[in-house]
Short mmCIF file of C-alpha atoms in Angstrom, two decimals:
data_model
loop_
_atom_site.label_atom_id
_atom_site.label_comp_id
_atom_site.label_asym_id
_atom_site.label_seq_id
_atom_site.Cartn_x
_atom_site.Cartn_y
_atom_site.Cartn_z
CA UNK A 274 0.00 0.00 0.00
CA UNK A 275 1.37 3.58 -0.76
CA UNK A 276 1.21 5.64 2.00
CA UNK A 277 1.04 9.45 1.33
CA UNK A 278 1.41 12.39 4.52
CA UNK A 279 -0.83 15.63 3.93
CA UNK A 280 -0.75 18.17 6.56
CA UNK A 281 -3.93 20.53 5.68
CA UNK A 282 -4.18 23.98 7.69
CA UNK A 283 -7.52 25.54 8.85
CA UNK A 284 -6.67 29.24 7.13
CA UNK A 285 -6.66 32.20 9.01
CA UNK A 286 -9.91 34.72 8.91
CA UNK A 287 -11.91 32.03 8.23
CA UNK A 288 -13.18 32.29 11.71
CA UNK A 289 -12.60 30.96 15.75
CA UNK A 290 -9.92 28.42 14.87
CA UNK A 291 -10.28 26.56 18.49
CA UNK A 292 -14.45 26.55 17.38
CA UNK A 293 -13.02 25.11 13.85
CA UNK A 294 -10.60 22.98 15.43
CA UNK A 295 -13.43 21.41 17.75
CA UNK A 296 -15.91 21.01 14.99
CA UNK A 297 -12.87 18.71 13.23
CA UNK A 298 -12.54 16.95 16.18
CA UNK A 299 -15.97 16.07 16.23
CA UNK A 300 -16.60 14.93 13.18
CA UNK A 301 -13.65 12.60 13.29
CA UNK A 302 -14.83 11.19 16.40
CA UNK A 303 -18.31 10.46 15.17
CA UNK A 304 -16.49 8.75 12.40
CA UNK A 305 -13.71 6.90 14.33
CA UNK A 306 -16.20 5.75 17.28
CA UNK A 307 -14.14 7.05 20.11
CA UNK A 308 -12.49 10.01 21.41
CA UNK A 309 -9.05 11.06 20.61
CA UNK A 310 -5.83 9.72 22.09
CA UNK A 311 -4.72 12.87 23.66
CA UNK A 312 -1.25 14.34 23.67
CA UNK A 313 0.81 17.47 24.39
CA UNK A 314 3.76 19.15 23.47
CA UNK A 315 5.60 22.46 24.13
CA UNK A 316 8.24 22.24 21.15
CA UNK A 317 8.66 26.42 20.73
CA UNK A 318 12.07 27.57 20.72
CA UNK A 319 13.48 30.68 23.22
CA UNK A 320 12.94 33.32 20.67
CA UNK A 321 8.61 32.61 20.22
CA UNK A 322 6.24 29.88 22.50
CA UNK A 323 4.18 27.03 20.91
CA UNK A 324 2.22 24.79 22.74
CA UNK A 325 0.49 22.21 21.19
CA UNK A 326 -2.38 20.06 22.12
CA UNK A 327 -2.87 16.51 20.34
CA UNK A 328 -5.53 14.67 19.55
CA UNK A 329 -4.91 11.59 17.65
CA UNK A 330 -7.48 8.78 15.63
CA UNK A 331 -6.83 5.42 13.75
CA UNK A 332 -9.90 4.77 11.14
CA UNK A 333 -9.71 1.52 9.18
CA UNK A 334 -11.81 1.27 6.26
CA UNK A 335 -11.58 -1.90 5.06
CA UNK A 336 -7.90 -3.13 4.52
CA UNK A 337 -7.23 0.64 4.40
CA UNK A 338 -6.05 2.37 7.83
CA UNK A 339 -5.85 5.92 8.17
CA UNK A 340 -4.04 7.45 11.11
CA UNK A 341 -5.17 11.30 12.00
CA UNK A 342 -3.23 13.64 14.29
CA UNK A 343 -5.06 17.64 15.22
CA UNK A 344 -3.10 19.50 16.63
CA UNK A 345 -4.19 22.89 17.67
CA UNK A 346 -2.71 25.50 19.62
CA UNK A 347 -0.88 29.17 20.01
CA UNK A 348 2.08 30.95 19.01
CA UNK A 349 3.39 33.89 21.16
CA UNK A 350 6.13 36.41 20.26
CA UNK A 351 6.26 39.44 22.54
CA UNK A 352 2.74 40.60 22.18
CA UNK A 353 1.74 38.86 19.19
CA UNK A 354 -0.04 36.03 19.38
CA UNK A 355 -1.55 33.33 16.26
CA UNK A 356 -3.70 30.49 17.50
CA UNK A 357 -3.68 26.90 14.52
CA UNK A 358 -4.97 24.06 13.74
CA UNK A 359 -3.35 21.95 12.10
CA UNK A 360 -4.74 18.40 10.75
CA UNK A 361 -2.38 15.87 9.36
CA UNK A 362 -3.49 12.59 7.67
CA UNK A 363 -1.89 9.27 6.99
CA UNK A 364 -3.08 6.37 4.57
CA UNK A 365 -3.77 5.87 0.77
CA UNK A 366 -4.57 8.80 -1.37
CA UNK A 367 -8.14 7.78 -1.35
CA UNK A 368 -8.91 7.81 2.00
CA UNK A 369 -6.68 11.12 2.89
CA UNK A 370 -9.07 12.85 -0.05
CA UNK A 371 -12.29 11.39 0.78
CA UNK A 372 -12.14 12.07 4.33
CA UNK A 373 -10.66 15.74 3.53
CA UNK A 374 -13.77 16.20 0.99
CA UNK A 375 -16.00 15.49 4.15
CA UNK A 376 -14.20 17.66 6.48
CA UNK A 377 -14.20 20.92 4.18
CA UNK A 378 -17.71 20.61 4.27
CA UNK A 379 -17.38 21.60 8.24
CA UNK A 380 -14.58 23.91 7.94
CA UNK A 381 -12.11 25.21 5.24
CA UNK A 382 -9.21 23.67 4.87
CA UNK A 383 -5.62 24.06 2.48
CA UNK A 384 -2.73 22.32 2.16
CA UNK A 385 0.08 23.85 4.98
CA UNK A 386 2.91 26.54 3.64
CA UNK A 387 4.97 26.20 6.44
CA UNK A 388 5.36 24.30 9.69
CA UNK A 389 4.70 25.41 13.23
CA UNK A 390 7.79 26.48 13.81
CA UNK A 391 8.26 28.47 10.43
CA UNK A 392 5.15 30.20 11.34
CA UNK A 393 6.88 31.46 14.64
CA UNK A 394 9.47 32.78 12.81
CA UNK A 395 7.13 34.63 10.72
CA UNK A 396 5.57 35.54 13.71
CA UNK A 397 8.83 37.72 14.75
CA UNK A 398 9.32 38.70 11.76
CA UNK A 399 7.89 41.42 9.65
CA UNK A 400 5.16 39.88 7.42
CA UNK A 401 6.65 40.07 3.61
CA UNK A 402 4.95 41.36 1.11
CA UNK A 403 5.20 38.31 -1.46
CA UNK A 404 7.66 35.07 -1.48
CA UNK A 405 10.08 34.60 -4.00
CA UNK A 406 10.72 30.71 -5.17
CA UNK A 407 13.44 28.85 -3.25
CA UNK A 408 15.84 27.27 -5.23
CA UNK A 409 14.29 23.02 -5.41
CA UNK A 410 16.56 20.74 -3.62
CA UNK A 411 17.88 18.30 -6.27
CA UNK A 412 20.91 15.88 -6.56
CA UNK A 413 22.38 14.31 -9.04
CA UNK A 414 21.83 10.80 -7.30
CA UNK A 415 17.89 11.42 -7.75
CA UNK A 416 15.64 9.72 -10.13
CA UNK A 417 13.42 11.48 -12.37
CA UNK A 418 10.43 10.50 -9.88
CA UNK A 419 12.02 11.91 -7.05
CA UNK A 420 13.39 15.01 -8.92
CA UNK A 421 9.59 15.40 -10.48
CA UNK A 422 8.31 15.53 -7.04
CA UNK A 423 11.17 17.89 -5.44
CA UNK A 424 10.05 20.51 -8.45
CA UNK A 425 6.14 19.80 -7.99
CA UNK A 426 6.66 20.31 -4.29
CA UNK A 427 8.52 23.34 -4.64
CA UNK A 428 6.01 25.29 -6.61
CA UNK A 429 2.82 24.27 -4.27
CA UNK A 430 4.49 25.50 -1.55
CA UNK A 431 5.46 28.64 -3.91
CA UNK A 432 2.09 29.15 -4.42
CA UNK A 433 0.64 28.42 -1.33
CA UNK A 434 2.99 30.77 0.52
CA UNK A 435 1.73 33.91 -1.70
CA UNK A 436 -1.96 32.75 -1.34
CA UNK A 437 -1.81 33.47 2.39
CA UNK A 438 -0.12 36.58 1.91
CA UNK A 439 -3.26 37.78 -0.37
CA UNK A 440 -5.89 36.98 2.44
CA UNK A 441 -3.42 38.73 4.99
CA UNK A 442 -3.92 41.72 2.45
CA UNK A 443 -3.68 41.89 -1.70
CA UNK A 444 -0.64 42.63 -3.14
CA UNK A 445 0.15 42.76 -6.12
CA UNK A 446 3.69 41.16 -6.00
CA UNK A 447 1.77 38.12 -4.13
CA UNK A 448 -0.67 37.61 -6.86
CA UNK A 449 2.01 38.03 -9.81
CA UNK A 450 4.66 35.11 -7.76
CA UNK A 451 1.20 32.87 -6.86
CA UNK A 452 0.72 33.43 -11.08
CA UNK A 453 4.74 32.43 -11.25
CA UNK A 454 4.19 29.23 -8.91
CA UNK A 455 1.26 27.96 -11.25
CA UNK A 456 3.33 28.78 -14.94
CA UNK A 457 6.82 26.96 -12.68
CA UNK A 458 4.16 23.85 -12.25
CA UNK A 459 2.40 23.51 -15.56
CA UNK A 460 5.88 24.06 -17.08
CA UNK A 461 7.05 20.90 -15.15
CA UNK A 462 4.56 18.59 -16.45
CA UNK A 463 6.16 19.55 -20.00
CA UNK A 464 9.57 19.21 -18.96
CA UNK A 465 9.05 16.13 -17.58
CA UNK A 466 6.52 14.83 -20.43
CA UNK A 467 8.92 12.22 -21.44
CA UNK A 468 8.22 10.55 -18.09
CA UNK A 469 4.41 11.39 -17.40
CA UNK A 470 3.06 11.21 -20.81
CA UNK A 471 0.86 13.84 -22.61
CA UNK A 472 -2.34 13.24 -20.98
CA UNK A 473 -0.94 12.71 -16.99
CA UNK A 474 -2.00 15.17 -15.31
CA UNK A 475 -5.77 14.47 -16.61
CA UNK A 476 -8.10 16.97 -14.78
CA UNK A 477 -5.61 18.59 -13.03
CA UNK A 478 -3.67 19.92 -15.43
CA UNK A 479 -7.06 21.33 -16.47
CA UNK A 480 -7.94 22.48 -13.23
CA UNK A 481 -4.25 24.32 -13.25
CA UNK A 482 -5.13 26.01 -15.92
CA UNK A 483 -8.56 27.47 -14.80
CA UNK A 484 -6.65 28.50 -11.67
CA UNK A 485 -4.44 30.57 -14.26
CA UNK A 486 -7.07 32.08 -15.78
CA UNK A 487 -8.57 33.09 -13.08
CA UNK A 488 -6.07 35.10 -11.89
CA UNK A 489 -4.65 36.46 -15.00
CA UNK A 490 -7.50 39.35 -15.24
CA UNK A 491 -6.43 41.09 -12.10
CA UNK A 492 -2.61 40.86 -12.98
CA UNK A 493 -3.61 42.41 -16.26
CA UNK A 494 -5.33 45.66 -14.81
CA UNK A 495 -2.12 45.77 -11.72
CA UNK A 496 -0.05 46.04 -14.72
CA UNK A 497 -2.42 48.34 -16.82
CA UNK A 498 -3.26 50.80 -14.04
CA UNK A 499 0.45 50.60 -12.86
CA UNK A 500 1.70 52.15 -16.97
CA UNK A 501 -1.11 54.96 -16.54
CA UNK A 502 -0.79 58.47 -15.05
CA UNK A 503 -4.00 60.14 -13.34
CA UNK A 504 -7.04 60.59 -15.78
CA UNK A 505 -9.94 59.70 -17.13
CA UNK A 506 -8.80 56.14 -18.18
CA UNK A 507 -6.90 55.10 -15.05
CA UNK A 508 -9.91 56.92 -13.21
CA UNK A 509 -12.43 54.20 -15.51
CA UNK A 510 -10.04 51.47 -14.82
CA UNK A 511 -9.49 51.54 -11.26
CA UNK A 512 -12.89 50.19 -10.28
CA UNK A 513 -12.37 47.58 -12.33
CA UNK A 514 -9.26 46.44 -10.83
CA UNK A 515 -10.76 46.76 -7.27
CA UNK A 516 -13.67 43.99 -8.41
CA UNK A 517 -10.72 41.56 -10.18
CA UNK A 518 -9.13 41.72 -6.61
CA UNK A 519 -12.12 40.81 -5.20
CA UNK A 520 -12.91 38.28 -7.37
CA UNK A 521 -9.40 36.65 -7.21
CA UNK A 522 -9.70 36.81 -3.28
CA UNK A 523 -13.38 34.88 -3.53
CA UNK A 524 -11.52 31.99 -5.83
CA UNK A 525 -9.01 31.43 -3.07
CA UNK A 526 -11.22 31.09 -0.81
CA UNK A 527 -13.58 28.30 -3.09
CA UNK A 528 -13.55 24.78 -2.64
CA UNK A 529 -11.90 24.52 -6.15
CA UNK A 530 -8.49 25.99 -5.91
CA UNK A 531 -8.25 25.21 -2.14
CA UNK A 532 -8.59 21.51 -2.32
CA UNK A 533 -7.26 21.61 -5.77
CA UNK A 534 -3.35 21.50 -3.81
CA UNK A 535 -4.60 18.91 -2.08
CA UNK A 536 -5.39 16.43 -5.16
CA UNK A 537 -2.46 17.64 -6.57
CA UNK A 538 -0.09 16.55 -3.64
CA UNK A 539 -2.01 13.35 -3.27
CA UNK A 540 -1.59 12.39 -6.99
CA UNK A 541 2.29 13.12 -6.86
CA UNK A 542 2.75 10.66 -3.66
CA UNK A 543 0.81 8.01 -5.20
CA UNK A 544 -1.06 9.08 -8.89
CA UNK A 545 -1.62 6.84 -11.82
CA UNK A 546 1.31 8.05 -13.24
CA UNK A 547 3.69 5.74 -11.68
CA UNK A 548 2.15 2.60 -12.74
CA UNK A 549 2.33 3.40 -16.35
CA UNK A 550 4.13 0.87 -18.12
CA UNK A 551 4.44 2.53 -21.33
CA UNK A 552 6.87 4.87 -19.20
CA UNK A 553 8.56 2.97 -16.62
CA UNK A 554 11.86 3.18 -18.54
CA UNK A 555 11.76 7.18 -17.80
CA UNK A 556 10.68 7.24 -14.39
CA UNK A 557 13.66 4.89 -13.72
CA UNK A 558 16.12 7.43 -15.43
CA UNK A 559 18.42 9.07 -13.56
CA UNK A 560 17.56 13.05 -13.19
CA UNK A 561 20.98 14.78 -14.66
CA UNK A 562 20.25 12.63 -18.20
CA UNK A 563 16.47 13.75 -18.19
CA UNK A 564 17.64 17.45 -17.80
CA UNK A 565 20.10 17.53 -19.84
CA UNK A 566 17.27 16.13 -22.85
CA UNK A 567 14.47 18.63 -21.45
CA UNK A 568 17.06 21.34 -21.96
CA UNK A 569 18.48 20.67 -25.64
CA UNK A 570 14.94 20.24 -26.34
CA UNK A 571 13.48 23.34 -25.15
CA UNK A 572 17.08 25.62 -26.63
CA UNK A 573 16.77 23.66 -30.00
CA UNK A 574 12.65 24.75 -29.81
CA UNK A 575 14.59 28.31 -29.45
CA UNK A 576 16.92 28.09 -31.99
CA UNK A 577 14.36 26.52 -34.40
CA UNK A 578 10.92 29.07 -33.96
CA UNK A 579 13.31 32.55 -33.28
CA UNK A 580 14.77 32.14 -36.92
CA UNK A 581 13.51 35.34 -38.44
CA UNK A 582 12.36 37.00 -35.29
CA UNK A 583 11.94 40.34 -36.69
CA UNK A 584 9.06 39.01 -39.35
CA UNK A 585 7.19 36.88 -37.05
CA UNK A 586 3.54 37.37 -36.41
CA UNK A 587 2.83 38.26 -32.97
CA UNK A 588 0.74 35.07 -32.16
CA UNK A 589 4.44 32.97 -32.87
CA UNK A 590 6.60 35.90 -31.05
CA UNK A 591 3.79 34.63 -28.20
CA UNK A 592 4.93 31.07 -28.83
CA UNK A 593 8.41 31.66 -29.08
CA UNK A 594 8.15 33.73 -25.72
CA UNK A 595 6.23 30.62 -23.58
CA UNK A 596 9.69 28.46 -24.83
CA UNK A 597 11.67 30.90 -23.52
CA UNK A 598 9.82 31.06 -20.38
CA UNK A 599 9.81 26.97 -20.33
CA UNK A 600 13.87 26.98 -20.94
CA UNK A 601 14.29 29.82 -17.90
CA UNK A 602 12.26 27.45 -15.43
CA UNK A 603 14.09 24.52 -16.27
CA UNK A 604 17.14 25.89 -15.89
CA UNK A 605 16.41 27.26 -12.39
CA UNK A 606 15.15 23.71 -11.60
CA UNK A 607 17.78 21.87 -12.99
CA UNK A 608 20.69 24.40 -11.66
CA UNK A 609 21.92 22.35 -8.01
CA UNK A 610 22.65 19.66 -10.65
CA UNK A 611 24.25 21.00 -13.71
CA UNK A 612 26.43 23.74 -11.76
CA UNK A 613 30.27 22.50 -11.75
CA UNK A 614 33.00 25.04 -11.42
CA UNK A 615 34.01 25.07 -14.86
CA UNK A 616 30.82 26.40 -15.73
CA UNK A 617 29.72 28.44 -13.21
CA UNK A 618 30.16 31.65 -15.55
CA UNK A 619 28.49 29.96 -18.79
CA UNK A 620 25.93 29.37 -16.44
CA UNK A 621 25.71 33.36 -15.35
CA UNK A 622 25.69 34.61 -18.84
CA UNK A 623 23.09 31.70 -20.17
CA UNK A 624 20.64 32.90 -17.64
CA UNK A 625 21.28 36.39 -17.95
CA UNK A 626 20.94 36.54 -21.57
CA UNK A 627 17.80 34.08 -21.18
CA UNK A 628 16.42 36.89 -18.93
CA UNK A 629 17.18 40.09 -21.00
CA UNK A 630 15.29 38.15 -24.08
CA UNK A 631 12.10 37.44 -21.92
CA UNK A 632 12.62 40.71 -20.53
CA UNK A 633 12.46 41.82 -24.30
CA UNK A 634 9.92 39.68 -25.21
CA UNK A 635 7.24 40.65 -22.42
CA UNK A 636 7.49 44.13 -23.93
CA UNK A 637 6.63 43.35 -27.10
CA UNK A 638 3.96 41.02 -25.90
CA UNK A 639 2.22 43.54 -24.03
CA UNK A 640 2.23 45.95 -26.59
CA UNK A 641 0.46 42.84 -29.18
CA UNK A 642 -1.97 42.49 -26.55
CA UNK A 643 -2.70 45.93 -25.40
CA UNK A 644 -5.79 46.70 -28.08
CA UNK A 645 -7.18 43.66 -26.99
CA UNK A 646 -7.39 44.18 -22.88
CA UNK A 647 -8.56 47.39 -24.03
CA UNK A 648 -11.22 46.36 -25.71
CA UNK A 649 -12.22 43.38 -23.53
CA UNK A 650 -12.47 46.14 -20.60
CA UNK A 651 -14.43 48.45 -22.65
CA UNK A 652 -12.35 51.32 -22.77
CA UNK A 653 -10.32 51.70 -26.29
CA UNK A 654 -12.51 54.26 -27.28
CA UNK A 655 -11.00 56.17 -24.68
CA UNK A 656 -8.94 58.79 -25.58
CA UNK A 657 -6.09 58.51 -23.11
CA UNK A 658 -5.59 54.65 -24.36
CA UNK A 659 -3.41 56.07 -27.32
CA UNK A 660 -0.82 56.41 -24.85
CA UNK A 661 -1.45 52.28 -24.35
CA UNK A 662 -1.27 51.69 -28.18
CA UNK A 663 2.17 53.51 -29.43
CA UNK A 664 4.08 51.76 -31.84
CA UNK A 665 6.74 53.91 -32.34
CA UNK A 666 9.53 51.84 -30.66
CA UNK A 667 8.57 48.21 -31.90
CA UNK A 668 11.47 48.53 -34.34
CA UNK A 669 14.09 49.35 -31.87
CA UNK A 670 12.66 47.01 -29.39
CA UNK A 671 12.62 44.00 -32.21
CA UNK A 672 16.30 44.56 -33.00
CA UNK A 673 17.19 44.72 -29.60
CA UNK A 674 15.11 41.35 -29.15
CA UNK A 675 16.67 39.84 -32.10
CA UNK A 676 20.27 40.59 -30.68
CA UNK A 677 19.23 39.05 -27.06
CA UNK A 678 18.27 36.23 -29.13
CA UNK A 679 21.46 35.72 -31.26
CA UNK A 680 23.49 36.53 -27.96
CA UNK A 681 21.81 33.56 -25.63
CA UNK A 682 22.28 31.27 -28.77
CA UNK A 683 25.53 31.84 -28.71
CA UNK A 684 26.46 31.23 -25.22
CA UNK A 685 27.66 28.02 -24.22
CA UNK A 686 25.04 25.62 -22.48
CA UNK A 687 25.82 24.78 -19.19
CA UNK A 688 24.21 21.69 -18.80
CA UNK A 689 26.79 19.66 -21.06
#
């Protein structure tokens, strides 16, 4: 039996966590038969207290056991103070996610950012205003399995760490990085295609992609509003920005994207995917040779679809620039693995010439798309939008985007 280990955290602001916390224990009571095995810890170091209370359950369904732990308690740091609940669950994917399904129904749950003790050290801290992804902790020893889940992990906990900075407070450097965490995820199920097949991810590659979506509209108006000086169009825009905020905030909080982390940590421990025969040979590959392929095969895509740069219609510049974004993420994945001293510079001036094309690229991707926000939004009749629309340095900004182009292909890949 595969055993996976989900820790899911009651949110904050989704009201009295020790009434939440109770209601949990309830419900997994009625459904165990019997009352918790209680524990308690105090495990907080000098600089911030934690006490913990424990309550712990064994359900068996069928041949199927499923251990629970709750732990709830308080953090304390000077005078600030953060009470938790946090429920972790042990067994098969299918119990963890049926049970889970039965317990959001009581009380809102998501997959944990960070551990008790991270939390205190938040708790001294000054909150941040958005988290930056950590560099994934790969070896060259790993398998692709192992180095698929390191990556998968990474960005989930990317993402989730931004998503609680929004419901402390939107910002719009949280919502662009939880935007970053999803592309860093959907582009790992291409680079790792060769091992999980084209159709893997099923549903939930779907579901990352809604997730996208849904968020992309209030990213667009941050940076619309941001380009704009006072007047009538930033003054017509504005509202419209403060609803996409409060739209993104009510998808957080849904059923949808919160459990959605959930399914997608469950199918990583113990999916489909690794029972496919057809790609058994790949899983059991070791992790430097399926970089090193992912790689060639994204800078060869490069090399390939940039030929003529400067007379390609935006909709391929727009294909060309999601390679280029592909290539970047793999080669911050890949990085702790295909960094030797020799080419520690290569390295440096591969991704720095990677990031002045994308940089290049975004700027002549917003100005393709710019008449069409506008007119989605209603508002390229206004006057002011002819700011929005200028095409007067496209040709300098091509050339300069053809010479980023000719400059990364020329610089010596790292990875070999």
């Amino acid at each position: 039996m595969t055993a996976i280990d989900i820790t899911v955290q009651v949110p904050p602001g989704t009201g009295d966590t020790a009434g939440a916390s109770a209601l949990l224990a309830a419900e997994i009571e009625r459904q165990a038969g019997r009352a918790a095995t209680p524990g308690a810890e105090d495990i907080g170091p000098a600089r911030f207290a934690l006490f913990a209370e424990r309550h712990s359950w064994l359900l068996v369904e069928g041949s199927a056991p499923l251990h629970i732990n709750l732990d709830r308690g308080m953090l304390a740091a000077a005078d600030r103070f953060a009470p938790f609940c946090d429920l972790r669950l042990f067994g098969t994917s299918q119990t963890v996610l049926t049970l889970v399904r039965q317990l959001d129904g009581i009380v809102p749950l998501r997959i944990s950012a960070m551990t008790p003790v991270q939390r205190g050290e938040r708790l001294i801290a000054a909150l941040p205003g958005y988290a930056k992804a950590e560099q994934v902790a790969l070896s060259r020893d790993m398998d692709a399995v192992q180095g698929f889940r390191e990556i998968a992990c990474n960005c989930i906990h990317h993402y989730r760490l931004n998503e609680d900075l929004l419901h402390c407070g939107y910002s719009e450097e949280a919502l662009h990085q939880a935007r970053v965490a999803i592309r860093r995820l959907r582009s790992a199920f291409s680079i790792f295609r060769p091992m999980l097949g084209a159709e893997a991810a099923g549903a939930l590659g779907d579901e990352l992609r809604w997730l996208a979506q849904e968020l992309a509209e209030a990213r667009d108006l941050d940076v619309l509003v941001g380009r704009l000086r006072a007047g009538s169009l930033r003054g017509r825009l504005l509202p419209m920005r403060d609803r996409a905020h409060e739209r993104v905030l009510a998808t957080l909080r849904d059923s949808r994207s919160r459990l959605l982390m959930v399914d997608l940590a469950a199918w990583l421990q113990d999916g489909d995917w690794l029972q496919d025969r057809d790609h058994a040979d790949a899983r059991a590959s070791r992790l430097p040779e399926l970089a090193s392929g992912a790689l060639d095969r994204y800078l060869h895509k490069m090399r390939k679809f940039g030929r003529d740069l400067a007379k390609l219609e935006d909709s391929d510049r727009h294909e060309l620039r999601k390679t280029a974004k592909k290539l970047r993420y793999a080669a911050d994945f890949f990085a702790p693995i295909c960094t030797r001293k020799a080419m520690a510079k290569p390295q440096r001036q591969f991704l720095a010439s990677l990031a002045s094309f994308q940089d290049l690229m975004g700027v002549l991707n917003d100005r393709a798309t710019a008449p069409i926000l506008l007119e989605k939004l209603g508002v390229l009749d206004d006057p002011e939008a002819a700011f929005l629309l200028q095409d007067k340095d496209k040709r300098s900004e091509l050339k300069a985007a053809v010479r980023a182009h000719q400059e990364l292909l020329s610089t010596r890949p790292f990875w070999r």
